[in-house]
Coordinates of C-alpha atoms in Angstrom, one line a residue:
X716 CA 18.9 -28.7 -15.0
X717 CA 16.9 -29.6 -11.7
X718 CA 19.9 -27.4 -9.8
X719 CA 19.4 -24.6 -12.1
X720 CA 15.8 -24.3 -11.2
X721 CA 16.5 -24.3 -7.2
X722 CA 17.1 -20.9 -6.9
X723 CA 17.0 -21.0 -2.9
X724 CA 20.9 -22.7 -3.4
X725 CA 22.4 -19.3 -4.4
X726 CA 21.6 -16.8 -1.6
X727 CA 22.7 -13.1 -1.5
X728 CA 23.7 -11.4 1.9
X729 CA 21.7 -8.1 2.5
X730 CA 23.0 -5.2 4.0
X731 CA 21.9 -6.3 7.5
X732 CA 23.6 -10.0 6.9
X733 CA 20.8 -12.0 6.4
X734 CA 21.0 -14.6 3.4
X735 CA 18.5 -14.5 1.2
X736 CA 18.0 -15.8 -2.7
X737 CA 18.0 -13.1 -4.9
X738 CA 14.0 -13.4 -5.9
X739 CA 13.3 -12.7 -2.5
X740 CA 15.8 -9.7 -2.3
X741 CA 14.8 -5.5 -2.7
X742 CA 17.3 -3.3 -4.2
X743 CA 17.1 0.8 -3.4
X744 CA 18.8 2.6 -5.9
X745 CA 19.1 5.7 -3.3
X746 CA 21.1 3.8 -0.8
X747 CA 22.9 1.6 -3.4
X748 CA 22.2 -1.5 -0.9
X749 CA 20.1 -4.5 -0.9
X750 CA 17.3 -5.4 1.1
X751 CA 15.3 -8.0 2.4
X752 CA 12.0 -8.0 4.3
X753 CA 13.2 -7.3 7.5
X754 CA 14.9 -4.1 6.2
X755 CA 11.6 -2.9 4.8
X756 CA 8.9 -1.0 5.8
X757 CA 5.5 -2.5 4.8
X758 CA 2.3 -0.1 4.1
X759 CA -1.2 -0.9 3.3
X760 CA -2.4 0.8 0.3
X761 CA -5.8 -0.9 -0.2
X762 CA -8.1 -3.5 0.4
X763 CA -10.3 -5.5 -1.9
X764 CA -12.3 -9.1 -2.5
X765 CA -10.7 -11.3 -4.6
X766 CA -13.4 -12.6 -5.9
X767 CA -15.8 -9.5 -7.3
X768 CA -12.5 -7.5 -7.1
X769 CA -14.1 -4.4 -5.4
X770 CA -12.3 -1.6 -3.5
X771 CA -13.0 -1.0 0.0
X772 CA -11.7 2.0 2.3
X773 CA -9.6 0.7 5.2
X774 CA -12.4 2.3 7.6
X775 CA -15.4 0.2 5.9
X776 CA -12.9 -2.8 6.1
X777 CA -12.7 -2.5 9.7
X778 CA -16.3 -1.9 10.0
X779 CA -16.9 -5.2 7.8
X780 CA -14.4 -6.8 10.1
X781 CA -12.5 -7.5 6.3
X782 CA -15.1 -9.3 4.6
X783 CA -16.7 -8.7 1.4
X784 CA -20.1 -8.0 1.7
X785 CA -21.3 -9.6 -1.4
X786 CA -19.1 -12.7 -1.8
X787 CA -19.2 -16.2 0.2
X788 CA -17.1 -19.0 0.6
X789 CA -18.5 -22.4 0.8
X790 CA -18.4 -24.0 4.8
X791 CA -17.5 -27.3 3.4
X792 CA -14.8 -27.0 1.0
X793 CA -13.8 -23.0 1.1
X794 CA -14.4 -22.6 -2.2
X795 CA -16.3 -19.3 -3.9
X796 CA -20.1 -19.6 -3.8
X797 CA -22.2 -18.8 -7.0
X798 CA -25.4 -17.5 -7.3
X799 CA -27.8 -19.4 -9.1
X800 CA -31.4 -18.3 -10.3
X801 CA -34.5 -20.3 -10.1
X802 CA -38.0 -19.5 -10.1
X803 CA -40.8 -21.1 -7.8
X804 CA -44.3 -21.2 -7.5
X805 CA -46.4 -19.2 -5.1
X806 CA -49.9 -18.7 -4.1
X807 CA -51.2 -15.0 -4.5
X808 CA -52.2 -13.7 -1.4
X809 CA -55.2 -11.6 -3.0
X810 CA -57.1 -15.1 -4.6
X811 CA -55.7 -18.3 -3.0
X812 CA -56.6 -20.3 -6.4
X813 CA -54.2 -18.3 -8.4
X814 CA -50.6 -19.3 -8.3
X815 CA -47.6 -17.1 -10.1
X816 CA -44.2 -17.7 -10.3
X817 CA -41.2 -16.0 -8.8
X818 CA -37.9 -15.4 -9.6
X819 CA -35.5 -16.6 -6.6
X820 CA -32.0 -17.1 -5.6
X821 CA -29.8 -19.3 -3.7
X822 CA -25.8 -20.2 -3.2
X823 CA -24.4 -22.9 -4.7
X824 CA -21.0 -24.5 -4.7
X825 CA -19.1 -25.6 -7.9
X826 CA -17.0 -27.5 -6.6
X827 CA -18.7 -30.0 -4.0
X828 CA -22.2 -29.1 -5.0
X829 CA -23.1 -28.3 -1.5
X830 CA -26.2 -25.7 -1.8
X831 CA -28.0 -23.5 0.6
X832 CA -31.4 -25.6 0.0
X833 CA -29.5 -28.7 1.8
X834 CA -29.2 -27.0 5.1
X835 CA -32.6 -25.7 4.6
X836 CA -31.8 -21.8 4.3
X837 CA -34.7 -20.0 2.6
X838 CA -34.2 -18.5 -1.1
X839 CA -33.3 -14.9 -1.4
X840 CA -35.4 -12.3 -3.5
X841 CA -32.6 -10.4 -4.8
X842 CA -29.1 -12.0 -6.2
X843 CA -26.8 -9.6 -4.1
X844 CA -27.3 -8.8 -0.4
X845 CA -30.5 -10.8 0.4
X846 CA -28.9 -13.2 2.6
X847 CA -29.3 -12.7 6.5
X848 CA -26.3 -13.3 8.7
X849 CA -26.7 -15.3 12.0
X850 CA -27.0 -13.8 15.3
X851 CA -23.8 -14.5 17.5
X852 CA -25.1 -15.7 20.6
X853 CA -22.3 -13.7 22.7
X854 CA -22.4 -10.5 20.4
X855 CA -23.6 -8.6 23.7
X856 CA -21.0 -10.0 26.0
X857 CA -18.0 -9.3 23.5
X858 CA -19.2 -5.8 22.6
X859 CA -19.8 -4.8 26.0
X860 CA -15.9 -6.1 26.9
X861 CA -14.6 -4.3 23.8
X862 CA -16.2 -1.1 24.9
X863 CA -14.6 -1.3 28.5
X864 CA -11.6 -1.7 27.0
X865 CA -12.1 1.4 24.6
X866 CA -12.8 3.6 27.7
X867 CA -9.9 2.4 29.9
X868 CA -7.7 3.5 26.6
X869 CA -9.4 6.6 26.8
X870 CA -9.2 7.1 30.6
X871 CA -5.3 6.2 30.4
X872 CA -5.0 8.1 27.6
X873 CA -6.0 11.6 29.3
X874 CA -4.1 10.6 32.2
X875 CA -0.8 10.5 30.5
X876 CA -1.6 13.9 28.9
X877 CA -2.4 15.0 32.1
X878 CA 0.8 15.0 33.3
X879 CA 2.7 16.9 31.3
X880 CA 0.9 19.9 32.4
X881 CA 1.6 18.7 36.2
X882 CA 3.2 21.4 38.5
X883 CA 5.8 20.6 40.7
X884 CA 4.8 20.1 44.3
X885 CA 6.1 23.6 46.3
X886 CA 5.5 24.4 50.2
X887 CA 5.2 28.1 49.6
X888 CA 1.4 27.9 50.6
X889 CA 2.7 26.7 54.1
X890 CA 3.9 29.9 55.3
X891 CA 3.1 33.4 54.3
X892 CA 5.9 34.6 56.2
X893 CA 7.3 36.0 53.3
X894 CA 3.7 37.3 51.7
X895 CA 3.7 35.0 49.3
X896 CA 0.3 33.1 49.7
X897 CA -1.0 35.7 46.9
X898 CA 1.7 35.2 44.5
X899 CA 0.5 31.2 44.7
X900 CA -3.3 32.3 44.3
X901 CA -2.7 34.1 41.6
X902 CA -0.2 31.3 39.5
X903 CA -3.0 28.9 40.4
X904 CA -5.8 31.2 38.6
X905 CA -3.7 31.2 36.0
X906 CA -4.1 27.7 34.7
X907 CA -3.7 26.7 31.0
X908 CA -6.7 26.0 28.7
X909 CA -5.5 22.8 27.9
X910 CA -5.2 21.6 31.8
X911 CA -8.7 23.0 32.4
X912 CA -9.7 21.0 29.3
X913 CA -7.8 17.3 30.2
X914 CA -9.4 18.0 34.0
X915 CA -12.6 18.1 32.5
X916 CA -12.1 15.3 30.2
X917 CA -11.1 13.1 33.1
X918 CA -14.0 14.2 35.0
X919 CA -16.4 12.7 32.1
X920 CA -14.6 9.3 31.3
X921 CA -16.3 6.8 33.3
X922 CA -15.2 3.1 33.1
X923 CA -18.3 1.0 33.5
X924 CA -18.1 -2.6 35.1
X925 CA -17.5 -5.4 33.4
X926 CA -19.3 -8.5 34.3
X927 CA -17.2 -11.3 34.9
X928 CA -17.3 -15.4 33.7
X929 CA -16.2 -17.6 36.1
X930 CA -15.3 -20.9 35.6
X931 CA -17.9 -23.5 36.8
X932 CA -17.2 -27.5 38.2
X933 CA -20.6 -28.1 36.9
X934 CA -20.4 -30.1 33.6
X935 CA -23.8 -31.0 32.0
X936 CA -24.0 -35.2 31.5
X937 CA -24.2 -36.3 28.0
X938 CA -27.0 -37.5 26.6
X939 CA -28.3 -41.1 25.6
X940 CA -28.2 -40.6 22.2
X941 CA -24.1 -40.7 22.7
X942 CA -24.3 -44.2 23.4
X943 CA -27.2 -45.3 21.5
X944 CA -27.3 -43.8 17.9
X945 CA -24.7 -44.6 15.3
X946 CA -22.1 -42.3 14.7
X947 CA -22.3 -41.4 10.7
X948 CA -19.3 -39.1 10.2
X949 CA -20.6 -37.5 6.8
X950 CA -23.0 -35.5 9.1
X951 CA -20.4 -34.6 11.7
X952 CA -18.4 -31.4 10.9
X953 CA -14.4 -31.4 10.7
X954 CA -12.2 -29.0 12.4
X955 CA -11.5 -26.7 9.9
X956 CA -15.6 -26.7 9.1
X957 CA -15.8 -25.6 12.5
X958 CA -13.1 -23.0 13.1
X959 CA -14.5 -21.3 9.9
X960 CA -17.2 -20.4 11.9
X961 CA -15.9 -19.3 15.5
X962 CA -18.9 -17.9 16.5
X963 CA -21.2 -20.7 15.9
X964 CA -18.9 -23.5 15.8
X965 CA -21.4 -26.3 14.3
X966 CA -21.4 -29.4 15.3
X967 CA -23.6 -31.0 12.6
X968 CA -23.6 -30.6 8.7
X969 CA -26.9 -29.4 8.6
X970 CA -26.1 -26.3 10.6
X971 CA -23.5 -24.9 8.4
X972 CA -23.8 -21.4 7.2
X973 CA -21.5 -19.8 4.3
X974 CA -18.8 -17.3 5.6
X975 CA -18.2 -14.1 3.8
X976 CA -15.2 -14.2 2.2
X977 CA -11.7 -12.3 3.9
X978 CA -10.8 -9.2 2.0
X979 CA -6.7 -9.4 0.9
X980 CA -4.8 -6.2 0.4
X981 CA -2.1 -4.4 -1.7
X982 CA 0.9 -3.3 -0.4
X983 CA 3.6 -1.6 -0.9
X984 CA 7.4 -1.6 0.3
X985 CA 9.7 1.1 1.5
X986 CA 13.3 1.7 2.6
X987 CA 13.9 2.1 6.3
X988 CA 16.8 4.0 5.9
X989 CA 16.4 6.5 3.1
X990 CA 12.1 6.2 3.3
X991 CA 11.6 5.8 -0.5
X992 CA 9.4 3.6 -2.4
X993 CA 11.1 0.4 -3.3
X994 CA 7.3 -1.6 -4.7
X995 CA 4.2 0.3 -5.5
X996 CA 1.2 -1.7 -7.2
X997 CA -1.4 -0.3 -9.6
X998 CA -4.3 0.7 -7.5
X999 CA -7.0 -1.0 -9.8
X1000 CA -6.9 -5.0 -7.7
X1001 CA -7.6 -6.7 -11.6
X1002 CA -4.1 -5.0 -12.8
X1003 CA -1.1 -6.9 -12.2
X1004 CA 1.5 -4.0 -13.2
X1005 CA 3.7 -1.9 -10.5
X1006 CA 4.0 1.7 -10.5
X1007 CA 7.7 1.1 -9.0
X1008 CA 9.4 -2.1 -8.7
X1009 CA 12.6 -2.0 -7.4
X1010 CA 13.2 -5.8 -7.0
X1011 CA 17.0 -7.2 -6.9
X1012 CA 16.2 -9.7 -9.9
X1013 CA 16.3 -7.0 -12.1
X1014 CA 19.0 -4.9 -11.2
X1015 CA 21.3 -7.7 -9.9
X1016 CA 23.0 -10.2 -12.0
X1017 CA 21.7 -13.4 -11.1
X1018 CA 23.9 -16.4 -10.6
X1019 CA 23.1 -20.3 -10.7
X1020 CA 24.8 -23.4 -11.9
X1021 CA 23.5 -25.8 -14.2
X1022 CA 24.0 -29.0 -12.6
X1023 CA 25.6 -30.5 -9.3
X1024 CA 29.3 -31.7 -9.7
X1025 CA 30.8 -34.2 -8.9
X1026 CA 32.5 -33.0 -5.5
X1027 CA 35.2 -35.3 -3.5
X1028 CA 36.9 -34.7 -0.5
X1029 CA 39.9 -32.7 -1.2
X1030 CA 40.2 -33.3 -4.9
X1031 CA 39.9 -30.6 -7.2
X1032 CA 36.1 -30.6 -9.3
X1033 CA 35.1 -28.0 -11.8
X1034 CA 31.5 -26.0 -11.3
X1035 CA 30.3 -23.8 -14.1
X1036 CA 28.5 -21.0 -12.6
X1037 CA 25.9 -19.1 -14.9
X1038 CA 25.4 -15.1 -14.9
X1039 CA 22.6 -13.6 -16.3
X1040 CA 22.6 -9.4 -16.9
X1041 CA 18.9 -8.1 -16.6
X1042 CA 19.2 -5.1 -17.4
X1043 CA 19.5 -3.2 -20.8
X1044 CA 23.0 -2.1 -20.5
X1045 CA 26.4 -3.8 -20.7
X1046 CA 27.8 -4.9 -17.4
X1047 CA 31.6 -6.0 -16.6
X1048 CA 31.3 -8.4 -13.7
X1049 CA 34.4 -9.4 -11.5
X1050 CA 34.4 -12.7 -9.5
X1051 CA 36.4 -11.7 -6.0
X1052 CA 37.4 -13.7 -3.2
X1053 CA 35.3 -13.6 0.2
X1054 CA 36.5 -11.2 2.8
X1055 CA 34.5 -12.3 5.5
X1056 CA 36.8 -13.8 8.1
X1057 CA 35.9 -17.2 10.0
X1058 CA 33.2 -17.7 7.7
X1059 CA 31.3 -21.2 9.3
X1060 CA 29.3 -21.4 6.1
X1061 CA 32.3 -22.1 3.8
X1062 CA 33.5 -26.1 3.6
X1063 CA 35.5 -25.4 0.1
X1064 CA 38.8 -23.9 -1.2
X1065 CA 37.5 -21.9 -4.1
X1066 CA 39.8 -20.9 -7.2
X1067 CA 38.0 -17.7 -9.0
X1068 CA 38.9 -16.1 -12.4
X1069 CA 41.3 -13.3 -12.2
X1070 CA 39.8 -11.9 -15.6
X1071 CA 37.2 -9.4 -15.8
X1072 CA 33.6 -11.0 -17.3
X1073 CA 31.7 -8.6 -20.1
X1074 CA 28.0 -9.6 -19.7
X1075 CA 25.5 -8.7 -22.8
X1076 CA 22.7 -6.4 -22.6
X1077 CA 19.6 -7.9 -22.5
X1078 CA 17.5 -8.0 -25.7
X1079 CA 13.5 -8.7 -25.5
X1080 CA 13.6 -9.7 -28.8
X1081 CA 16.1 -12.7 -28.3
X1082 CA 14.5 -15.2 -27.3
X1083 CA 15.5 -18.1 -24.2
X1084 CA 16.7 -20.5 -26.7
X1085 CA 20.1 -20.0 -27.4
X1086 CA 20.2 -17.7 -29.7
X1087 CA 23.3 -15.1 -29.7
X1088 CA 22.8 -10.9 -29.9
X1089 CA 24.0 -9.6 -33.2
X1090 CA 27.4 -8.2 -31.6
X1091 CA 28.5 -11.8 -30.1
X1092 CA 31.7 -11.7 -32.0
X1093 CA 32.9 -8.7 -30.6
X1094 CA 33.6 -10.5 -27.0
X1095 CA 36.7 -12.1 -26.9
X1096 CA 36.0 -14.8 -24.0
X1097 CA 38.9 -17.2 -22.6
X1098 CA 37.7 -20.8 -23.6
X1099 CA 39.2 -21.8 -20.0
X1100 CA 36.8 -19.2 -18.1
X1101 CA 33.7 -19.1 -20.4
X1102 CA 32.4 -22.0 -21.2
X1103 CA 29.5 -20.4 -23.3
X1104 CA 27.8 -17.2 -24.1
X1105 CA 23.9 -17.0 -24.9
X1106 CA 22.8 -13.6 -25.2
X1107 CA 22.9 -11.8 -22.1
X1108 CA 23.7 -15.1 -20.1
X1109 CA 27.3 -17.1 -19.7
X1110 CA 29.0 -19.9 -18.1
X1111 CA 32.0 -19.1 -16.1
X1112 CA 34.2 -22.1 -14.8
X1113 CA 35.8 -22.1 -11.3
X1114 CA 37.6 -24.4 -9.5
X1115 CA 36.4 -26.0 -6.2
X1116 CA 38.1 -28.4 -3.3
X1117 CA 36.0 -29.8 -0.8
X1118 CA 37.2 -29.5 2.7
X1119 CA 34.6 -31.5 4.4
X1120 CA 34.7 -35.7 3.8
X1121 CA 30.7 -35.4 4.2
X1122 CA 28.1 -32.9 4.1
X1123 CA 26.8 -29.6 2.0
X1124 CA 29.5 -28.2 0.2
X1125 CA 29.3 -24.2 0.7
X1126 CA 31.2 -21.9 -1.2
X1127 CA 31.2 -18.2 -0.6
X1128 CA 32.8 -15.1 -3.3
X1129 CA 32.1 -11.5 -3.8
X1130 CA 30.0 -10.5 -6.6
X1131 CA 31.2 -7.1 -8.1
X1132 CA 29.6 -5.0 -11.1
X1133 CA 28.8 -2.2 -12.6
X1134 CA 25.1 -0.7 -12.0
X1135 CA 24.0 2.2 -13.9
X1136 CA 21.1 4.6 -12.9
X1137 CA 19.4 5.4 -16.0
X1138 CA 16.9 7.3 -14.0
X1139 CA 17.7 10.7 -12.3
X1140 CA 17.1 10.4 -8.3
X1141 CA 16.0 14.0 -8.0
X1142 CA 13.9 16.3 -10.2
X1143 CA 16.8 18.7 -10.1
X1144 CA 19.5 16.3 -10.7
X1145 CA 20.8 16.2 -14.3
X1146 CA 19.8 14.0 -16.9
X1147 CA 23.2 12.2 -16.9
X1148 CA 24.0 8.7 -16.5
X1149 CA 25.4 7.7 -12.9
X1150 CA 27.3 4.4 -12.7
X1151 CA 28.7 2.7 -9.6
X1152 CA 30.5 -0.2 -8.6
X1153 CA 29.0 -2.4 -6.4
X1154 CA 29.8 -5.7 -4.3
X1155 CA 28.0 -8.4 -2.9
X1156 CA 28.7 -11.4 -0.9
X1157 CA 27.4 -14.6 -2.5
X1158 CA 26.7 -18.2 -1.2
X1159 CA 26.3 -21.0 -3.1
X1160 CA 24.9 -24.7 -1.6
X1161 CA 26.8 -27.3 -4.6
X1162 CA 25.5 -30.1 -2.9
X1163 CA 27.1 -33.1 -0.5
X1164 CA 30.3 -34.8 -0.8
X1165 CA 30.1 -38.2 -2.5
X1166 CA 32.5 -40.8 -3.2
X1167 CA 34.5 -40.9 -6.2
X1168 CA 32.4 -43.9 -7.4
X1169 CA 28.9 -42.2 -6.8
X1170 CA 26.9 -39.3 -8.3
X1171 CA 26.2 -36.1 -6.3
X1172 CA 23.2 -36.2 -3.9
X1173 CA 20.4 -34.0 -3.0
X1174 CA 20.9 -30.4 -2.0
X1175 CA 20.7 -30.0 1.7
X1176 CA 19.0 -27.6 3.4
X1177 CA 19.6 -23.4 3.0
X1178 CA 21.5 -21.8 6.5
X1179 CA 19.6 -19.6 8.8

C-alpha cells in the first residue's frame, strides 16, 4: 500500500517531453494535449491577505509593498499576532487628582507568548491601524536610487521612440546646383507632430546625479563589552529574525518589531498554444472552488500499482497495475507498447495484454471501500488479465522481465483511451458529444532489482 500512495513513481509525458506525475499536469480540451507547468502561462488574478482574507488590487499591493496593512507576524516565531484588549489607568489632564480608565490594545503571539509590551512598545488606542512603523534609516537614499533609475528608464524609452521617426541623412543641402535647397527646407518644416513631441520630451527629461557609495577600509573597533560581558544567547536574534526585518536587522531581541504579513495571490493558468484557460479559481478568497479546472487527474485514467513486485534479473515477474476512470462516462482503454526509440530510461521487457479494457464510469454514490456498481456483472473480464474490479477501478496484470542486474526498474508503455468532451467548445457548435482517441506515454518505476531470496527495496529517485 505504501507504493500505491507514492504517486511520483508513475509519470506521464507532457506534450513538450517532460515527465511529470498526473497530479501536476493539466489537460487542454481544445488542443487535446497534456500541459505541464512550463507549457502554461501564469496570470495573477488577485492579491489577498491569508489571515483577514481582504482583497487588494494590484496597484494597492504594489504601493504597500505586498503587505497587509492590518495583520502582523510575530518577529520571534513568524506566527500571526492577535490583538488583545486591556484597560489602563491614566491621570485626568484637567484634574491630576482624578484617574480614569482607558481601553488600550496591544499585539500578542499565541504560540511563543511574545507581546509588544516585551519590547516596551506603547499600547495602541485603536484595534487596527494604530501601530506606527519604524522608519528605515536608508529610506532617503533608496528612494533617490529608485527615482534615478525611473528617470533613466524614461529617457531610454524616449530615445527608442525617437529613432522610429528619425530621417535618413541626405546630402541634398550641400549644393544648390539643382535648386533643391528650398525643397529640403520645406520638408524640414513639415515634420510630424509626434516627432516634435518626442523631441520636446527628450529635452524635458533630465537624469539627476546620484551619490556613489564607496567602500571604506576604516573599520570601527569593537567595544570592550564584547570581551567582558557574558553572551546570553536568548537575548541575541537569529538569522531568520534579522532577515525578517531587512531594513533594521536588529541584533538584540529587545529591538524586535512586528512585521506586516505578506500578501499571497490567486493565479490562473492558460494554455500557451491556444490561449484558453485551464484553471481559474473563484474571486472570493474564502472559497476553494474553481470556475475552470482542467487538470489531468480529472480527465485521464490514473495508473498506479498496488505493491512493489519481486524483481529478479532476467526473470519474468507479475505486476498488477490499477486503472481508475475519473469521468462519469464509460471508458475503453488499451495498453500499447512504447514507440519511443532508444529510451534510455526503460530497463525491463514488458508484456502487455492485447485485449481492450473497459473502465466503469465514476459514480459519486459508490464508496471507495470496494462496493461494485449496479451493472458489474455486465463486464466479462479475463481473469488472467483483470485481477479485480471495484467500482470505476480495475487491476491489470502485466509481465515484467528486468534487463539490469542492479538499479531501478523502469517500464514504458502507451496509454490509449477514449476521451469524451461533454461541453461544446464554442457557442456556435451543437450540443453533441465529441469522442476522441488519445494516447499518452507512461513511465513507471517498479523499484530496484533484488536477489531471489530478498524482497524489493525502496523506490529510487525520479528521473530528471
